[in-house]
mmCIF file of C-alpha atoms in Angstrom:
data_model
loop_
_atom_site.group_PDB
_atom_site.id
_atom_site.type_symbol
_atom_site.label_atom_id
_atom_site.label_comp_id
_atom_site.label_asym_id
_atom_site.label_seq_id
_atom_site.Cartn_x
_atom_site.Cartn_y
_atom_site.Cartn_z
ATOM 1 C CA MET A 127 -55.207 -37.811 -66.337
ATOM 2 C CA LYS A 128 -57.501 -40.602 -65.592
ATOM 3 C CA THR A 129 -54.127 -42.529 -64.021
ATOM 4 C CA ASN A 130 -53.287 -39.677 -61.448
ATOM 5 C CA GLU A 131 -56.892 -39.072 -60.375
ATOM 6 C CA ASN A 132 -56.910 -42.790 -59.653
ATOM 7 C CA LYS A 133 -53.701 -42.641 -57.575
ATOM 8 C CA GLU A 134 -55.084 -39.422 -55.673
ATOM 9 C CA ALA A 135 -58.102 -41.451 -54.756
ATOM 10 C CA VAL A 136 -56.129 -44.310 -53.567
ATOM 11 C CA ILE A 137 -53.964 -41.881 -51.765
ATOM 12 C CA ARG A 138 -56.971 -39.894 -50.310
ATOM 13 C CA ASP A 139 -58.764 -43.098 -49.136
ATOM 14 C CA TRP A 140 -55.521 -44.188 -47.467
ATOM 15 C CA LEU A 141 -55.251 -40.955 -45.500
ATOM 16 C CA THR A 142 -58.682 -40.970 -44.690
ATOM 17 C CA LYS A 143 -58.905 -44.257 -43.157
ATOM 18 C CA THR A 144 -55.628 -43.847 -40.968
ATOM 19 C CA GLY A 145 -57.221 -40.612 -39.178
ATOM 20 C CA PHE A 146 -54.991 -38.050 -40.848
ATOM 21 C CA PRO A 147 -57.982 -35.552 -41.496
ATOM 22 C CA LEU A 148 -58.809 -35.394 -37.869
ATOM 23 C CA GLU A 149 -55.170 -34.811 -37.366
ATOM 24 C CA LEU A 150 -54.862 -32.094 -39.751
ATOM 25 C CA ARG A 151 -58.146 -30.443 -38.159
ATOM 26 C CA VAL A 152 -56.597 -30.525 -34.834
ATOM 27 C CA ALA A 153 -53.279 -29.420 -36.134
ATOM 28 C CA ARG A 154 -55.213 -26.521 -37.878
ATOM 29 C CA GLU A 155 -56.843 -25.517 -35.097
ATOM 30 C CA ALA A 156 -53.773 -25.206 -32.735
ATOM 31 C CA ARG A 157 -52.129 -23.088 -35.511
ATOM 32 C CA ARG A 158 -55.144 -20.721 -34.983
ATOM 33 C CA SER A 159 -54.975 -20.255 -31.214
ATOM 34 C CA ARG A 160 -52.123 -18.227 -29.848
ATOM 35 C CA ALA A 161 -49.641 -21.131 -29.526
ATOM 36 C CA HIS A 162 -45.980 -20.251 -29.738
ATOM 37 C CA TRP A 163 -45.167 -23.383 -32.163
ATOM 38 C CA VAL A 164 -47.309 -26.531 -33.645
ATOM 39 C CA GLU A 165 -45.532 -29.824 -34.580
ATOM 40 C CA GLN A 166 -47.094 -33.260 -36.246
ATOM 41 C CA SER A 167 -45.923 -36.517 -36.071
ATOM 42 C CA ARG A 168 -42.947 -35.743 -33.640
ATOM 43 C CA GLY A 169 -40.970 -38.708 -32.884
ATOM 44 C CA PHE A 170 -39.731 -39.523 -29.280
ATOM 45 C CA VAL A 171 -38.428 -42.684 -27.666
ATOM 46 C CA ASP A 172 -41.694 -44.753 -25.839
ATOM 47 C CA PRO A 173 -40.893 -45.449 -22.600
ATOM 48 C CA GLU A 174 -43.058 -48.161 -22.709
ATOM 49 C CA THR A 175 -41.547 -50.041 -25.658
ATOM 50 C CA GLU A 176 -38.040 -48.373 -25.240
ATOM 51 C CA LYS A 177 -38.818 -47.899 -29.391
ATOM 52 C CA VAL A 178 -39.040 -44.658 -31.377
ATOM 53 C CA ARG A 179 -42.471 -43.711 -32.148
ATOM 54 C CA GLU A 180 -44.683 -40.816 -33.230
ATOM 55 C CA THR A 181 -47.566 -38.593 -31.713
ATOM 56 C CA ASP A 182 -50.002 -36.945 -33.780
ATOM 57 C CA VAL A 183 -49.960 -33.343 -32.603
ATOM 58 C CA VAL A 184 -47.627 -31.039 -29.973
ATOM 59 C CA VAL A 185 -48.243 -27.801 -28.606
ATOM 60 C CA GLY A 186 -46.676 -25.556 -27.190
ATOM 61 C CA LEU A 187 -48.199 -22.454 -24.984
ATOM 62 C CA GLY A 188 -46.280 -19.601 -23.200
ATOM 63 C CA PRO A 189 -47.393 -16.495 -21.758
ATOM 64 C CA GLU A 190 -48.041 -13.641 -23.965
ATOM 65 C CA ARG A 191 -44.855 -11.558 -22.755
ATOM 66 C CA SER A 192 -42.762 -14.739 -23.047
ATOM 67 C CA THR A 193 -41.242 -16.328 -26.093
ATOM 68 C CA GLN A 194 -40.805 -19.210 -24.211
ATOM 69 C CA ALA A 195 -43.344 -22.334 -23.700
ATOM 70 C CA ASN A 196 -44.244 -23.456 -20.203
ATOM 71 C CA VAL A 197 -47.561 -25.682 -20.974
ATOM 72 C CA VAL A 198 -46.817 -28.412 -23.730
ATOM 73 C CA VAL A 199 -50.266 -30.102 -24.836
ATOM 74 C CA VAL A 200 -49.692 -33.485 -26.520
ATOM 75 C CA ALA A 201 -52.703 -34.542 -28.305
ATOM 76 C CA GLU A 202 -53.439 -38.151 -29.458
ATOM 77 C CA CYS A 203 -56.260 -38.317 -32.596
ATOM 78 C CA LYS A 204 -58.389 -41.386 -32.591
ATOM 79 C CA ALA A 205 -60.998 -41.170 -35.578
ATOM 80 C CA LYS A 206 -63.132 -43.787 -35.285
ATOM 81 C CA PRO A 207 -66.807 -43.876 -34.151
ATOM 82 C CA VAL A 208 -66.204 -46.017 -31.433
ATOM 83 C CA PRO A 209 -67.920 -44.589 -27.951
ATOM 84 C CA PHE A 210 -65.389 -43.691 -25.032
ATOM 85 C CA ILE A 211 -66.893 -44.194 -21.487
ATOM 86 C CA VAL A 212 -64.843 -42.658 -18.483
ATOM 87 C CA PHE A 213 -65.558 -44.240 -15.081
ATOM 88 C CA ASP A 214 -65.527 -41.869 -11.857
ATOM 89 C CA ASP A 215 -67.018 -42.327 -8.318
ATOM 90 C CA GLY A 216 -69.796 -39.724 -9.055
ATOM 91 C CA GLY A 217 -68.080 -37.620 -6.059
ATOM 92 C CA LEU A 218 -67.243 -33.796 -5.958
ATOM 93 C CA LEU A 219 -65.016 -32.014 -8.289
ATOM 94 C CA THR A 220 -61.296 -32.233 -7.223
ATOM 95 C CA ASP A 221 -60.103 -28.589 -6.948
ATOM 96 C CA ASP A 222 -56.786 -29.024 -5.255
ATOM 97 C CA ALA A 223 -54.496 -27.034 -8.053
ATOM 98 C CA ARG A 224 -51.159 -27.962 -6.647
ATOM 99 C CA ARG A 225 -51.967 -31.648 -6.479
ATOM 100 C CA ARG A 226 -53.050 -31.173 -10.240
ATOM 101 C CA MET A 227 -49.567 -29.911 -11.190
ATOM 102 C CA THR A 228 -47.795 -33.319 -9.799
ATOM 103 C CA TRP A 229 -50.610 -35.284 -12.319
ATOM 104 C CA ALA A 230 -48.980 -33.136 -15.088
ATOM 105 C CA VAL A 231 -45.456 -34.741 -16.548
ATOM 106 C CA SER A 232 -42.939 -31.725 -15.827
ATOM 107 C CA ALA A 233 -39.533 -31.062 -17.519
ATOM 108 C CA ALA A 234 -36.891 -28.440 -16.491
ATOM 109 C CA PRO A 235 -34.175 -26.857 -18.110
ATOM 110 C CA ARG A 236 -30.777 -27.432 -16.078
ATOM 111 C CA ASN A 237 -27.473 -25.997 -15.529
ATOM 112 C CA GLU A 238 -23.985 -27.238 -15.799
ATOM 113 C CA TYR A 239 -24.354 -29.046 -12.255
ATOM 114 C CA GLY A 240 -27.747 -30.632 -13.308
ATOM 115 C CA ASP A 241 -29.612 -28.398 -11.273
ATOM 116 C CA GLY A 242 -33.259 -27.244 -12.645
ATOM 117 C CA LEU A 243 -35.814 -24.758 -12.661
ATOM 118 C CA TYR A 244 -39.346 -25.240 -11.643
ATOM 119 C CA LEU A 245 -42.654 -24.121 -11.839
ATOM 120 C CA ARG A 246 -44.592 -22.482 -8.699
ATOM 121 C CA LEU A 247 -48.127 -21.910 -8.681
ATOM 122 C CA LYS A 248 -48.883 -18.041 -8.048
ATOM 123 C CA GLU A 249 -49.746 -17.196 -4.530
ATOM 124 C CA ARG A 250 -53.882 -16.490 -5.029
ATOM 125 C CA ALA A 251 -53.955 -17.704 -8.565
ATOM 126 C CA PHE A 252 -57.304 -18.286 -9.863
ATOM 127 C CA THR A 253 -57.464 -21.666 -11.321
ATOM 128 C CA GLY A 254 -61.025 -21.574 -12.968
ATOM 129 C CA GLY A 255 -61.150 -21.718 -16.907
ATOM 130 C CA THR A 256 -57.461 -23.238 -16.890
ATOM 131 C CA LEU A 257 -56.149 -27.049 -17.306
ATOM 132 C CA LEU A 258 -55.730 -26.941 -13.396
ATOM 133 C CA GLY A 259 -59.166 -25.836 -12.456
ATOM 134 C CA PRO A 260 -61.739 -28.045 -10.599
ATOM 135 C CA SER A 261 -63.084 -30.975 -12.198
ATOM 136 C CA LEU A 262 -64.036 -34.690 -12.239
ATOM 137 C CA VAL A 263 -61.430 -37.276 -12.467
ATOM 138 C CA GLY A 264 -62.015 -40.697 -13.446
ATOM 139 C CA PHE A 265 -60.415 -43.803 -12.548
ATOM 140 C CA GLY A 266 -61.297 -45.883 -15.757
ATOM 141 C CA ILE A 267 -61.997 -46.060 -19.320
ATOM 142 C CA VAL A 268 -63.503 -48.391 -21.754
ATOM 143 C CA ALA A 269 -64.385 -48.637 -25.379
ATOM 144 C CA LYS A 270 -67.704 -49.742 -26.269
ATOM 145 C CA GLU A 271 -66.875 -52.086 -29.091
ATOM 146 C CA ASP A 272 -67.609 -56.034 -29.666
ATOM 147 C CA ARG A 273 -64.326 -57.637 -28.893
ATOM 148 C CA GLN A 274 -63.394 -61.048 -31.308
ATOM 149 C CA LYS A 275 -62.718 -63.771 -29.364
ATOM 150 C CA GLY A 276 -59.044 -64.223 -28.109
ATOM 151 C CA GLN A 277 -58.870 -60.309 -28.798
ATOM 152 C CA GLU A 278 -58.855 -58.294 -25.297
ATOM 153 C CA ARG A 279 -57.552 -54.901 -26.101
ATOM 154 C CA ASN A 280 -59.182 -52.056 -24.912
ATOM 155 C CA SER A 281 -58.941 -49.269 -27.579
ATOM 156 C CA ALA A 282 -59.947 -46.242 -25.536
ATOM 157 C CA TRP A 283 -57.513 -47.668 -22.633
ATOM 158 C CA ASP A 284 -54.574 -47.776 -25.558
ATOM 159 C CA ALA A 285 -55.280 -44.682 -26.397
ATOM 160 C CA VAL A 286 -54.889 -42.774 -23.155
ATOM 161 C CA ARG A 287 -51.846 -44.829 -22.423
ATOM 162 C CA SER A 288 -50.390 -43.834 -25.813
ATOM 163 C CA ALA A 289 -50.790 -40.350 -25.056
ATOM 164 C CA VAL A 290 -49.401 -40.467 -21.460
ATOM 165 C CA SER A 291 -46.373 -42.317 -23.156
ATOM 166 C CA ALA A 292 -45.841 -39.682 -25.389
ATOM 167 C CA ALA A 293 -46.030 -37.064 -22.672
ATOM 168 C CA HIS A 294 -43.568 -39.104 -20.816
ATOM 169 C CA GLY A 295 -41.149 -39.881 -23.705
ATOM 170 C CA LEU A 296 -41.028 -35.758 -24.632
ATOM 171 C CA GLY A 297 -40.323 -34.864 -21.017
ATOM 172 C CA PRO A 298 -36.786 -35.951 -21.400
ATOM 173 C CA GLU A 299 -36.135 -33.923 -24.515
ATOM 174 C CA PHE A 300 -37.493 -30.909 -22.564
ATOM 175 C CA ASP A 301 -34.870 -31.465 -19.508
ATOM 176 C CA SER A 302 -31.933 -31.518 -21.570
ATOM 177 C CA LYS A 303 -32.355 -27.957 -22.284
ATOM 178 C CA THR A 304 -29.924 -25.532 -20.593
ATOM 179 C CA ILE A 305 -30.724 -22.494 -18.577
ATOM 180 C CA GLU A 306 -28.335 -20.411 -20.187
ATOM 181 C CA ASN A 307 -30.168 -20.868 -23.261
ATOM 182 C CA GLY A 308 -33.061 -18.924 -21.200
ATOM 183 C CA ASP A 309 -35.714 -22.093 -21.576
ATOM 184 C CA SER A 310 -38.266 -22.322 -19.214
ATOM 185 C CA PRO A 311 -39.865 -25.118 -17.291
ATOM 186 C CA LEU A 312 -42.801 -26.273 -18.515
ATOM 187 C CA LEU A 313 -46.080 -28.951 -17.691
ATOM 188 C CA ILE A 314 -46.955 -31.388 -20.152
ATOM 189 C CA PHE A 315 -50.474 -32.630 -20.397
ATOM 190 C CA PRO A 316 -51.526 -35.267 -22.595
ATOM 191 C CA VAL A 317 -54.921 -35.696 -24.431
ATOM 192 C CA VAL A 318 -56.903 -37.781 -26.510
ATOM 193 C CA VAL A 319 -59.125 -36.032 -29.159
ATOM 194 C CA THR A 320 -61.812 -38.554 -30.621
ATOM 195 C CA THR A 321 -64.659 -38.096 -33.172
ATOM 196 C CA GLY A 322 -66.866 -40.640 -31.675
ATOM 197 C CA GLU A 323 -69.222 -40.410 -28.749
ATOM 198 C CA LEU A 324 -67.736 -39.748 -25.229
ATOM 199 C CA MET A 325 -69.788 -40.957 -22.004
ATOM 200 C CA ARG A 326 -69.579 -40.479 -18.501
ATOM 201 C CA ALA A 327 -70.604 -43.318 -16.073
ATOM 202 C CA TYR A 328 -70.755 -43.701 -12.446
ATOM 203 C CA LEU A 329 -72.880 -45.070 -9.636
ATOM 204 C CA SER A 330 -75.885 -42.948 -8.167
ATOM 205 C CA GLY A 331 -76.645 -45.189 -4.997
ATOM 206 C CA ASP A 332 -76.307 -48.390 -6.201
ATOM 207 C CA ASP A 333 -77.425 -47.291 -9.598
ATOM 208 C CA LEU A 334 -75.596 -46.958 -12.879
ATOM 209 C CA THR A 335 -75.922 -43.693 -14.460
ATOM 210 C CA VAL A 336 -74.306 -42.893 -18.172
ATOM 211 C CA GLU A 337 -74.581 -39.435 -19.874
ATOM 212 C CA SER A 338 -72.709 -37.528 -22.761
ATOM 213 C CA VAL A 339 -70.263 -35.500 -22.257
ATOM 214 C CA ASP A 340 -67.769 -33.204 -24.636
ATOM 215 C CA ARG A 341 -64.830 -33.804 -21.900
ATOM 216 C CA ALA A 342 -63.630 -36.387 -19.721
ATOM 217 C CA GLU A 343 -60.511 -36.895 -17.637
ATOM 218 C CA VAL A 344 -58.940 -40.003 -16.355
ATOM 219 C CA LEU A 345 -55.882 -40.761 -14.042
ATOM 220 C CA VAL A 346 -53.424 -43.032 -15.852
ATOM 221 C CA ARG A 347 -50.202 -44.845 -14.459
ATOM 222 C CA THR A 348 -48.062 -46.308 -17.054
ATOM 223 C CA ALA A 349 -45.849 -49.857 -16.614
ATOM 224 C CA ALA A 350 -42.777 -47.706 -17.108
ATOM 225 C CA GLN A 351 -43.612 -45.225 -14.695
ATOM 226 C CA GLN A 352 -44.547 -45.199 -11.067
ATOM 227 C CA THR A 353 -46.399 -41.535 -11.049
ATOM 228 C CA GLN A 354 -50.080 -40.692 -12.357
ATOM 229 C CA VAL A 355 -50.580 -38.514 -14.839
ATOM 230 C CA ARG A 356 -54.045 -36.937 -15.604
ATOM 231 C CA CYS A 357 -55.225 -37.328 -19.228
ATOM 232 C CA PHE A 358 -57.514 -35.384 -21.213
ATOM 233 C CA VAL A 359 -60.358 -37.539 -23.235
ATOM 234 C CA ILE A 360 -62.479 -34.746 -24.981
ATOM 235 C CA ARG A 361 -64.242 -34.708 -28.572
ATOM 236 C CA GLU A 362 -63.241 -32.890 -31.238
ATOM 237 C CA SER A 363 -65.695 -30.059 -30.615
ATOM 238 C CA ALA A 364 -63.827 -29.467 -26.897
ATOM 239 C CA TRP A 365 -60.359 -28.928 -28.717
ATOM 240 C CA PRO A 366 -60.700 -25.340 -29.169
ATOM 241 C CA GLN A 367 -62.095 -24.311 -25.774
ATOM 242 C CA LEU A 368 -59.134 -26.875 -24.363
ATOM 243 C CA LEU A 369 -56.596 -24.645 -26.113
ATOM 244 C CA ARG A 370 -57.908 -21.691 -24.407
ATOM 245 C CA GLU A 371 -57.609 -23.112 -21.246
ATOM 246 C CA ALA A 372 -54.178 -24.417 -22.047
ATOM 247 C CA GLN A 373 -53.298 -20.599 -22.763
ATOM 248 C CA ALA A 374 -54.669 -19.248 -19.666
ATOM 249 C CA THR A 375 -52.738 -22.322 -17.778
ATOM 250 C CA THR A 376 -49.479 -20.386 -18.737
ATOM 251 C CA GLU A 377 -50.301 -17.240 -16.788
ATOM 252 C CA LEU A 378 -50.741 -18.927 -13.762
ATOM 253 C CA PHE A 379 -46.906 -19.545 -12.372
ATOM 254 C CA ASP A 380 -43.738 -18.183 -11.332
ATOM 255 C CA VAL A 381 -40.106 -19.604 -11.814
ATOM 256 C CA GLU A 382 -38.034 -20.887 -9.103
ATOM 257 C CA ASP A 383 -34.921 -22.646 -8.959
#
């Protein structure tokens, strides 16, 4: 009995150190939402390395009257108490919803000739309270951590790059589906969920201002892709709200060919 308890303790400690409790909580909250489906540890081919790896949690959401998802959220979970700091220019909110659509990874089912379906924003669609609503978009991110000599990695940048690469890597899987099966075109939104502090830093005049936030966004262009993708960076407490906004986003679109 003692031996089994020791083994269980070892496994529990290992799972905790590798961040699995956060992944499990993120997946549980997604299942409690109105998501069509939730997957964990989904494999994909990373376009950066051309190797197979896993992402943490993938959530498919769709309109209430549909069985098909048209919004997918890809969440990378970072259970480290290291503050992440997102930089922006301190400007006004960006409110161009159509431009924001181009900052997501798009995927579309195709017919036998390779022609696909696409999502179009409805006329007079109200984007407040959705993932396409007005917000500040940052241009950089850094982790506040003491780097060892010769160690120049930025774990915050690694996290957003990993999430964006996962979104790009999953895109071809949805592209390969066919119109005849009734599959819907969709937008894929990458998200980093952290248990650490999240800060926003910007210039007010020539002075640096830093403030705590629950959520931020940053544009990312990875080496393998030429397009910019918007990655959400959120504290764990903001995850339920992001899921609600993702669900609301599913009602914004018409489908066209």
